[in-house]
Short mmCIF file of C-alpha atoms in Angstrom, two decimals:
data_model
loop_
_atom_site.label_atom_id
_atom_site.label_comp_id
_atom_site.label_asym_id
_atom_site.label_seq_id
_atom_site.Cartn_x
_atom_site.Cartn_y
_atom_site.Cartn_z
CA UNK A 1002 96.30 173.97 122.61
CA UNK A 1003 99.09 174.50 125.25
CA UNK A 1004 101.59 176.76 124.43
CA UNK A 1005 104.76 174.79 125.46
CA UNK A 1006 107.09 177.63 124.94
CA UNK A 1007 105.21 179.98 127.31
CA UNK A 1008 104.94 177.01 130.06
CA UNK A 1009 108.66 176.43 129.58
CA UNK A 1010 109.63 180.03 130.26
CA UNK A 1011 107.24 180.44 133.32
CA UNK A 1012 108.51 177.11 134.85
CA UNK A 1013 112.10 178.27 134.34
CA UNK A 1014 111.28 181.56 136.12
CA UNK A 1015 109.74 179.74 138.96
CA UNK A 1016 112.66 177.46 139.21
CA UNK A 1017 114.89 180.52 139.45
CA UNK A 1018 112.93 182.18 142.22
CA UNK A 1019 112.81 178.92 144.04
CA UNK A 1020 116.71 178.55 143.98
CA UNK A 1021 117.25 182.23 144.91
CA UNK A 1022 114.27 183.54 147.03
CA UNK A 1023 114.91 183.86 150.94
CA UNK A 1024 111.32 184.00 151.87
CA UNK A 1025 108.93 181.03 151.17
CA UNK A 1026 105.82 183.12 151.05
CA UNK A 1027 106.25 185.01 147.69
CA UNK A 1028 107.43 181.70 146.01
CA UNK A 1029 104.30 179.80 146.51
CA UNK A 1030 102.23 182.96 145.26
CA UNK A 1031 104.37 183.00 142.37
CA UNK A 1032 103.77 179.11 141.98
CA UNK A 1033 100.04 179.94 141.89
CA UNK A 1034 100.53 182.67 139.56
CA UNK A 1035 102.26 180.29 137.05
CA UNK A 1036 99.65 177.81 137.39
CA UNK A 1037 96.88 180.20 136.59
CA UNK A 1038 98.84 181.77 133.47
CA UNK A 1039 99.41 178.23 132.32
CA UNK A 1040 95.99 177.45 132.28
CA UNK A 1041 94.41 181.00 131.47
CA UNK A 1042 92.53 181.22 134.44
CA UNK A 1043 92.36 183.90 137.26
CA UNK A 1044 90.86 182.28 140.36
CA UNK A 1045 92.83 179.70 142.39
CA UNK A 1046 94.42 178.64 145.68
CA UNK A 1047 97.36 176.97 146.84
CA UNK A 1048 97.04 175.42 150.61
CA UNK A 1049 99.14 172.91 152.35
CA UNK A 1050 98.41 170.25 154.68
CA UNK A 1051 98.45 170.42 158.74
CA UNK A 1052 98.71 166.98 159.72
CA UNK A 1053 98.35 167.60 163.48
CA UNK A 1054 94.85 169.50 162.83
CA UNK A 1055 93.96 167.66 159.75
CA UNK A 1056 93.06 171.00 158.05
CA UNK A 1057 94.37 173.07 155.09
CA UNK A 1058 96.38 176.13 155.64
CA UNK A 1059 96.06 178.80 152.80
CA UNK A 1060 99.53 179.59 151.42
CA UNK A 1061 98.36 182.00 148.27
CA UNK A 1062 95.14 182.73 146.66
CA UNK A 1063 93.93 184.78 143.80
CA UNK A 1064 90.33 185.85 142.90
CA UNK A 1065 88.67 184.50 145.84
CA UNK A 1066 86.31 186.44 148.21
CA UNK A 1067 87.32 187.03 151.81
CA UNK A 1068 84.51 184.80 153.22
CA UNK A 1069 85.63 181.98 150.82
CA UNK A 1070 89.27 182.24 151.95
CA UNK A 1071 88.28 182.13 155.56
CA UNK A 1072 86.46 179.10 154.89
CA UNK A 1073 89.18 177.14 153.38
CA UNK A 1074 91.09 177.00 156.84
CA UNK A 1075 87.79 174.95 158.24
CA UNK A 1076 87.74 172.25 155.58
CA UNK A 1077 89.02 168.72 156.65
CA UNK A 1078 91.89 167.34 154.39
CA UNK A 1079 89.71 164.68 153.11
CA UNK A 1080 86.50 166.64 152.55
CA UNK A 1081 84.91 167.25 149.23
CA UNK A 1082 86.54 167.22 145.86
CA UNK A 1083 89.86 168.57 147.05
CA UNK A 1084 89.83 165.74 149.64
CA UNK A 1085 89.41 163.17 147.06
CA UNK A 1086 92.21 164.59 145.01
CA UNK A 1087 94.39 164.71 148.21
CA UNK A 1088 93.57 161.36 149.36
CA UNK A 1089 93.74 159.49 145.92
CA UNK A 1090 97.15 161.52 145.09
CA UNK A 1091 95.55 161.99 141.65
CA UNK A 1092 94.39 165.14 139.74
CA UNK A 1093 90.67 165.80 139.71
CA UNK A 1094 88.55 167.89 137.40
CA UNK A 1095 85.06 169.09 137.33
CA UNK A 1096 83.11 170.51 134.32
CA UNK A 1097 80.52 172.36 136.60
CA UNK A 1098 80.57 172.56 140.09
CA UNK A 1099 77.04 173.86 140.36
CA UNK A 1100 75.66 170.60 139.02
CA UNK A 1101 78.06 168.16 141.09
CA UNK A 1102 76.48 166.34 143.92
CA UNK A 1103 79.60 166.11 145.88
CA UNK A 1104 79.81 169.89 146.32
CA UNK A 1105 78.02 170.60 149.73
CA UNK A 1106 79.35 173.98 150.65
CA UNK A 1107 76.95 176.74 149.98
CA UNK A 1108 79.94 179.13 149.81
CA UNK A 1109 81.11 177.49 146.50
CA UNK A 1110 77.77 178.09 144.86
CA UNK A 1111 77.87 181.79 146.42
CA UNK A 1112 81.41 182.42 144.80
CA UNK A 1113 79.86 181.36 141.53
CA UNK A 1114 82.45 178.75 140.81
CA UNK A 1115 81.95 176.49 137.93
CA UNK A 1116 84.97 174.90 136.18
CA UNK A 1117 87.35 173.39 138.44
CA UNK A 1118 90.82 171.46 138.71
CA UNK A 1119 92.83 170.21 141.93
CA UNK A 1120 96.00 168.81 141.83
CA UNK A 1121 97.80 167.31 144.94
CA UNK A 1122 101.22 168.26 146.06
CA UNK A 1123 103.29 165.42 146.44
CA UNK A 1124 106.78 164.73 147.63
CA UNK A 1125 107.51 160.83 147.52
CA UNK A 1126 105.17 159.17 149.61
CA UNK A 1127 104.06 162.28 151.42
CA UNK A 1128 100.98 164.33 150.52
CA UNK A 1129 101.65 167.87 151.21
CA UNK A 1130 98.89 169.96 149.92
CA UNK A 1131 96.78 170.98 146.90
CA UNK A 1132 96.60 173.56 144.03
CA UNK A 1133 93.21 174.45 142.85
CA UNK A 1134 92.13 176.41 139.86
CA UNK A 1135 88.63 177.71 139.08
CA UNK A 1136 86.49 179.30 136.24
CA UNK A 1137 83.37 181.13 136.80
CA UNK A 1138 81.85 179.41 133.70
CA UNK A 1139 81.76 175.51 133.04
CA UNK A 1140 85.06 174.13 131.76
CA UNK A 1141 86.41 171.13 130.80
CA UNK A 1142 90.28 171.42 131.44
CA UNK A 1143 92.50 169.48 128.85
CA UNK A 1144 94.90 166.89 129.73
CA UNK A 1145 97.62 169.19 128.83
CA UNK A 1146 96.48 171.78 131.12
CA UNK A 1147 96.28 169.26 134.09
CA UNK A 1148 99.71 168.03 133.00
CA UNK A 1149 101.00 171.79 133.35
CA UNK A 1150 99.51 171.89 136.82
CA UNK A 1151 101.45 168.96 137.82
CA UNK A 1152 104.45 170.33 136.71
CA UNK A 1153 104.13 173.40 138.85
CA UNK A 1154 103.03 171.15 141.52
CA UNK A 1155 106.19 168.98 141.25
CA UNK A 1156 108.29 172.28 141.21
CA UNK A 1157 106.84 173.65 144.21
CA UNK A 1158 106.20 170.58 146.39
CA UNK A 1159 109.93 170.75 147.75
CA UNK A 1160 109.17 174.39 149.08
CA UNK A 1161 105.87 173.41 150.49
CA UNK A 1162 107.59 170.37 152.31
CA UNK A 1163 109.88 172.73 154.05
CA UNK A 1164 106.81 174.67 155.45
CA UNK A 1165 105.38 171.50 156.52
CA UNK A 1166 108.52 170.34 158.27
CA UNK A 1167 108.61 174.03 160.00
CA UNK A 1168 105.19 173.77 161.28
CA UNK A 1169 105.69 170.13 162.43
CA UNK A 1170 109.11 171.25 164.34
CA UNK A 1171 107.09 174.29 165.85
CA UNK A 1172 104.17 171.77 166.92
CA UNK A 1173 106.88 169.44 168.50
CA UNK A 1174 108.55 172.24 170.46
CA UNK A 1175 105.20 173.38 171.95
CA UNK A 1176 104.41 169.73 172.65
CA UNK A 1177 107.80 169.55 174.54
CA UNK A 1178 107.26 172.80 176.38
CA UNK A 1179 103.97 171.77 177.33
CA UNK A 1180 105.11 168.55 178.77
CA UNK A 1181 107.76 170.32 180.54
CA UNK A 1182 105.46 172.79 182.19
CA UNK A 1183 103.17 169.87 183.15
CA UNK A 1184 105.96 167.93 184.72
CA UNK A 1185 107.06 171.26 186.62
CA UNK A 1186 103.37 171.60 187.79
CA UNK A 1187 103.35 167.92 189.09
CA UNK A 1188 106.65 168.26 190.70
CA UNK A 1189 105.28 171.25 192.69
CA UNK A 1190 102.24 169.55 193.28
CA UNK A 1191 104.03 166.42 194.62
CA UNK A 1192 106.33 168.48 196.61
CA UNK A 1193 103.63 170.34 198.32
CA UNK A 1194 101.63 167.01 198.97
CA UNK A 1195 104.70 165.49 200.56
CA UNK A 1196 105.41 168.58 202.63
CA UNK A 1197 101.84 168.55 203.96
CA UNK A 1198 102.00 164.89 204.83
CA UNK A 1199 105.19 165.16 206.84
CA UNK A 1200 103.65 168.18 208.73
CA UNK A 1201 100.57 166.12 209.41
CA UNK A 1202 102.58 163.17 210.59
CA UNK A 1203 104.91 165.46 212.70
CA UNK A 1204 101.50 166.88 214.52
CA UNK A 1205 100.39 163.38 215.02
CA UNK A 1206 103.84 162.18 216.59
CA UNK A 1207 103.50 165.62 218.97
CA UNK A 1208 99.87 164.57 220.23
CA UNK A 1209 101.13 161.10 220.80
CA UNK A 1210 103.85 162.30 223.40
CA UNK A 1211 100.94 163.61 225.57
CA UNK A 1212 102.47 163.56 229.00
CA UNK A 1213 103.85 166.67 230.68
CA UNK A 1214 107.56 165.53 230.75
CA UNK A 1215 107.36 165.51 226.86
CA UNK A 1216 105.77 168.76 226.29
CA UNK A 1217 108.80 170.58 225.23
CA UNK A 1218 109.42 167.87 222.64
CA UNK A 1219 105.92 168.14 221.45
CA UNK A 1220 106.26 171.70 221.11
CA UNK A 1221 109.17 171.34 219.05
CA UNK A 1222 107.56 168.89 216.75
CA UNK A 1223 104.47 171.24 216.37
CA UNK A 1224 106.89 174.37 215.49
CA UNK A 1225 108.68 171.94 213.13
CA UNK A 1226 105.38 171.02 211.36
CA UNK A 1227 104.24 174.82 211.11
CA UNK A 1228 107.60 175.63 209.60
CA UNK A 1229 107.27 173.11 206.97
CA UNK A 1230 103.95 174.36 206.26
CA UNK A 1231 104.93 177.67 205.81
CA UNK A 1232 107.92 177.05 203.56
CA UNK A 1233 107.86 178.88 200.41
CA UNK A 1234 107.89 177.50 196.85
CA UNK A 1235 110.58 175.32 195.57
CA UNK A 1236 113.95 177.17 194.15
CA UNK A 1237 116.52 175.56 192.22
CA UNK A 1238 120.07 176.16 190.67
CA UNK A 1239 119.57 175.72 186.92
CA UNK A 1240 123.29 175.87 186.22
CA UNK A 1241 124.21 172.20 186.32
CA UNK A 1242 121.14 171.24 184.08
CA UNK A 1243 122.19 173.75 181.55
CA UNK A 1244 125.71 172.71 181.50
CA UNK A 1245 124.91 168.85 181.25
CA UNK A 1246 121.69 169.21 179.01
CA UNK A 1247 122.70 172.13 176.78
CA UNK A 1248 126.11 172.86 176.61
CA UNK A 1249 127.69 169.27 176.69
CA UNK A 1250 124.81 167.67 174.95
CA UNK A 1251 124.93 170.30 172.07
CA UNK A 1252 128.43 170.08 171.87
CA UNK A 1253 128.06 166.23 171.34
CA UNK A 1254 125.13 166.59 168.97
CA UNK A 1255 126.47 169.27 166.69
CA UNK A 1256 130.19 168.55 166.59
CA UNK A 1257 130.77 172.29 167.73
CA UNK A 1258 132.31 173.54 170.88
CA UNK A 1259 129.49 175.03 173.00
CA UNK A 1260 130.93 176.76 176.11
CA UNK A 1261 129.11 178.03 179.02
CA UNK A 1262 130.19 181.04 180.76
CA UNK A 1263 128.96 182.17 183.95
CA UNK A 1264 128.58 185.73 185.41
CA UNK A 1265 126.31 187.19 187.90
CA UNK A 1266 123.58 184.79 187.23
CA UNK A 1267 120.88 184.28 189.96
CA UNK A 1268 121.88 181.35 192.21
CA UNK A 1269 118.37 180.07 192.68
CA UNK A 1270 115.27 180.51 190.50
CA UNK A 1271 111.66 179.51 190.87
CA UNK A 1272 111.17 175.98 189.53
CA UNK A 1273 108.43 177.02 187.22
CA UNK A 1274 110.66 179.88 185.72
CA UNK A 1275 113.42 177.43 185.11
CA UNK A 1276 111.56 175.56 182.74
CA UNK A 1277 110.68 178.67 180.61
CA UNK A 1278 114.33 179.69 180.84
CA UNK A 1279 115.57 176.52 179.76
CA UNK A 1280 113.29 176.21 176.59
CA UNK A 1281 114.56 179.63 175.56
CA UNK A 1282 118.23 178.76 176.19
CA UNK A 1283 117.69 175.71 174.38
CA UNK A 1284 116.29 177.45 171.40
CA UNK A 1285 118.96 180.06 171.22
CA UNK A 1286 121.85 177.20 171.59
CA UNK A 1287 120.25 175.05 168.89
CA UNK A 1288 119.73 177.97 166.12
CA UNK A 1289 123.41 179.07 167.07
CA UNK A 1290 125.02 175.53 167.05
CA UNK A 1291 123.40 174.57 163.70
CA UNK A 1292 124.78 177.62 161.88
CA UNK A 1293 128.31 178.11 163.71
CA UNK A 1294 131.44 177.22 162.10
CA UNK A 1295 133.24 176.02 165.12
CA UNK A 1296 131.92 177.43 168.44
CA UNK A 1297 129.17 178.81 170.52
CA UNK A 1298 129.22 180.68 173.73
CA UNK A 1299 126.19 180.64 176.04
CA UNK A 1300 126.86 183.41 178.43
CA UNK A 1301 124.73 183.92 181.72
CA UNK A 1302 125.24 187.14 183.67
CA UNK A 1303 123.28 190.18 185.11
CA UNK A 1304 123.72 193.34 186.54
CA UNK A 1305 121.48 195.93 188.52
CA UNK A 1306 117.96 194.58 188.47
CA UNK A 1307 118.47 192.71 185.18
CA UNK A 1308 119.86 189.16 184.20
CA UNK A 1309 120.63 188.27 180.81
CA UNK A 1310 121.02 185.12 178.37
CA UNK A 1311 123.59 185.90 175.57
CA UNK A 1312 124.52 183.38 172.76
CA UNK A 1313 127.26 184.16 170.35
CA UNK A 1314 128.92 182.17 167.62
CA UNK A 1315 131.55 182.28 164.95
CA UNK A 1316 129.50 181.97 161.61
CA UNK A 1317 130.59 184.37 159.01
CA UNK A 1318 128.46 187.27 159.00
CA UNK A 1319 128.18 190.72 157.17
CA UNK A 1320 129.35 193.57 159.33
CA UNK A 1321 125.95 195.24 158.88
CA UNK A 1322 123.86 191.85 159.19
CA UNK A 1323 121.07 191.87 161.75
CA UNK A 1324 121.57 188.87 164.49
CA UNK A 1325 118.17 189.35 165.44
CA UNK A 1326 116.62 188.61 162.15
CA UNK A 1327 118.47 185.06 162.18
CA UNK A 1328 116.72 184.17 165.28
CA UNK A 1329 113.93 181.51 164.89
CA UNK A 1330 110.35 183.02 165.37
CA UNK A 1331 109.33 180.71 167.84
CA UNK A 1332 112.43 181.43 170.14
CA UNK A 1333 111.93 185.18 169.88
CA UNK A 1334 108.21 184.50 170.95
CA UNK A 1335 109.60 182.64 173.92
CA UNK A 1336 111.71 185.71 174.96
CA UNK A 1337 108.91 188.19 174.58
CA UNK A 1338 106.62 185.76 176.56
CA UNK A 1339 109.10 186.15 179.44
CA UNK A 1340 108.96 190.16 178.69
CA UNK A 1341 112.44 189.83 177.60
CA UNK A 1342 114.08 192.51 175.28
CA UNK A 1343 116.06 191.34 172.63
CA UNK A 1344 119.50 193.02 171.56
CA UNK A 1345 122.51 192.38 169.37
CA UNK A 1346 125.37 191.24 171.31
CA UNK A 1347 129.11 190.79 170.61
CA UNK A 1348 131.44 189.08 173.08
CA UNK A 1349 134.95 189.55 174.05
CA UNK A 1350 136.25 187.65 171.31
CA UNK A 1351 134.29 189.30 168.61
CA UNK A 1352 131.75 186.73 168.14
CA UNK A 1353 128.33 188.02 167.34
CA UNK A 1354 124.99 186.84 168.66
CA UNK A 1355 121.99 187.92 170.55
CA UNK A 1356 121.32 188.93 174.05
CA UNK A 1357 117.89 188.53 175.98
CA UNK A 1358 117.42 191.02 179.03
CA UNK A 1359 115.19 189.87 181.66
CA UNK A 1360 114.03 191.41 184.93
CA UNK A 1361 114.91 190.42 188.20
CA UNK A 1362 111.38 190.85 189.05
CA UNK A 1363 110.65 187.31 187.33
CA UNK A 1364 112.63 185.74 190.15
CA UNK A 1365 110.61 187.50 192.71
CA UNK A 1366 106.90 186.84 192.10
CA UNK A 1367 104.27 189.69 193.34
CA UNK A 1368 100.95 190.08 193.69
CA UNK A 1369 101.42 192.87 191.31
CA UNK A 1370 101.91 190.55 188.47
CA UNK A 1371 98.15 189.56 188.55
CA UNK A 1372 95.43 191.19 186.47
CA UNK A 1373 92.50 192.83 188.39
CA UNK A 1374 90.11 189.97 188.26
CA UNK A 1375 93.01 187.50 189.56
CA UNK A 1376 93.56 189.84 192.39
CA UNK A 1377 89.82 189.73 193.21
CA UNK A 1378 90.04 185.93 193.14
CA UNK A 1379 93.15 186.01 195.64
CA UNK A 1380 91.35 188.39 198.11
CA UNK A 1381 88.44 185.86 197.85
CA UNK A 1382 90.65 183.05 199.07
CA UNK A 1383 91.63 185.05 202.20
CA UNK A 1384 88.02 184.54 203.38
CA UNK A 1385 88.37 180.77 203.05
CA UNK A 1386 85.16 180.77 200.48
CA UNK A 1387 84.75 177.54 198.82
CA UNK A 1388 85.56 177.45 195.20
CA UNK A 1389 81.95 177.17 193.87
CA UNK A 1390 80.61 179.90 196.22
CA UNK A 1391 83.56 182.18 195.41
CA UNK A 1392 82.69 181.73 191.57
CA UNK A 1393 79.09 182.54 192.07
CA UNK A 1394 79.94 185.74 193.90
CA UNK A 1395 82.56 186.72 191.05
CA UNK A 1396 79.83 185.90 188.53
CA UNK A 1397 82.06 183.23 186.84
CA UNK A 1398 81.84 179.60 186.25
CA UNK A 1399 83.73 177.29 188.62
CA UNK A 1400 85.99 176.24 185.57
CA UNK A 1401 87.08 179.75 184.96
CA UNK A 1402 87.62 180.22 188.81
CA UNK A 1403 90.06 177.18 188.36
CA UNK A 1404 91.73 178.58 185.51
CA UNK A 1405 92.35 181.78 187.41
CA UNK A 1406 93.62 180.03 190.26
CA UNK A 1407 96.13 178.02 187.86
CA UNK A 1408 97.21 181.36 186.38
CA UNK A 1409 97.76 182.79 189.93
CA UNK A 1410 99.73 179.85 191.19
CA UNK A 1411 101.82 179.97 188.15
CA UNK A 1412 102.63 183.85 188.55
CA UNK A 1413 103.13 183.67 192.37
CA UNK A 1414 105.33 180.54 191.95
CA UNK A 1415 103.09 178.80 194.52
CA UNK A 1416 101.16 175.42 194.68
CA UNK A 1417 98.43 176.08 197.10
CA UNK A 1418 95.70 178.63 198.25
CA UNK A 1419 97.75 179.04 201.69
CA UNK A 1420 100.73 179.85 199.83
CA UNK A 1421 98.94 182.49 197.35
CA UNK A 1422 97.14 184.16 200.46
CA UNK A 1423 100.48 184.55 202.26
CA UNK A 1424 101.66 186.63 199.32
CA UNK A 1425 99.01 189.37 199.86
#
C-alpha cells in the first residue's frame, strides 16, 4: 500500500527545492531520490534526451555500476524497453528483466537487474527523457507506485526542459560558430584564388606585349603580378560590423541601450581571428543585455602588448557578487579558446561586468604558435614535396597531413602553401 502522506511530504520537499535551487544538477538527483523512496527501491537512473545525437544524457543515478552508467550514454532514444516507454509516452513495467526477450544488452544481465519500471518525462507534446527504477529481485510494481513515479516526472519535467533547451542553444551556437568559420575559410580561399587568377592574367598580358619597345610595360606587369602573389593574408577592420551587428542590433532586440566605446583597439585584424572575436563579443553582449535593466556598454581597448573586450551593465548586483560567475559557460570557453584572461571589471560610471584580456600576439601570427609536428610539416613544405610523399616521410596518413595543413593555415592566417612557407 502506497503511503500517501509520505509521498505528499516528499513531493512538497521536491517542489520547494525546484523553486529555490540555483543549480539544476542537485534537483535532478533529489527527484530520483524521491522516486526511489516512493517505490522503496534503491537502484535507478534519470536521463534526459539529446535530440541532436538521439542519445540519452545521464543526469542522476543510484546503485548502478560504473560500466552500466557508461553504457547508458550509448543507448539510442528508441532502443529497448526504455525506448518503448519514451516513444509511446507511456509508463512501462517488467516483472523480471532476465526473462524478457526485449533485453538485448548483456550489461543488464551482468548488473543482475530484474524488476523494472520506466516513466517518460513529458512537457506538453515534448518528450524530454526517462526515469527508471530497478530491483534485483523479480517485482511487479503496483499501479499506485507507477502513478507516484509519474507525479515525480511531472514535477521535474520543467527542470529537465530547461536543461534540454540549454543544450539546444549551445548546439545552435556551436553550429553558428562552425558556419562562420567555414564562411571565413571560404572567403580567404576565394580571395586567394582570385588573386592568383589576376596574377596569371597579368603575366599573360605581359607575354603578349613581346616587342622591345613594350619591355618596360611588360616588366611592370610582371612586377605587379609578383607583388599580388606575395600579398599577405586579408586584414579587416571589424569595428563597423560590431557597431551594426552587435551594438545596434542588440539595442533593438533587447530594448536596452547598448553602447560601443572604442579605445586603443587594433585598426585591422586577421579575418579568421575576427570571426572568433565576433562570437565572443556577441555572447558577452547577449548575456549582459538579457540581464541589464536599461544599459550595456561594450568597450574595446588596449594597452601595451594586450587588447581587451569589456562588457558592463547596470543590473542590480551585490557589492561582493562575482561577475565572472554570471558568465555563461560557453562564452567563458570561447574566451579561453583565444587564450584570454577573464577579469572582473568596473567602468567609469560604476557599472560592473567582465573584461577579457587578449595578447596582441594573436594579431601577429608566427611559426612559434605551431606544434612540433606542425613545424615539421611546414618545413617539409619548403622542399615542394607532394602531400602524399610528405605524409609517408612523416609516417602519417594523407588525411592527417591535410588536417595539419588546415591547422597551420589557420594559426598563421594564410590560405596557401606559398604563404605559409614565407612565414619561416
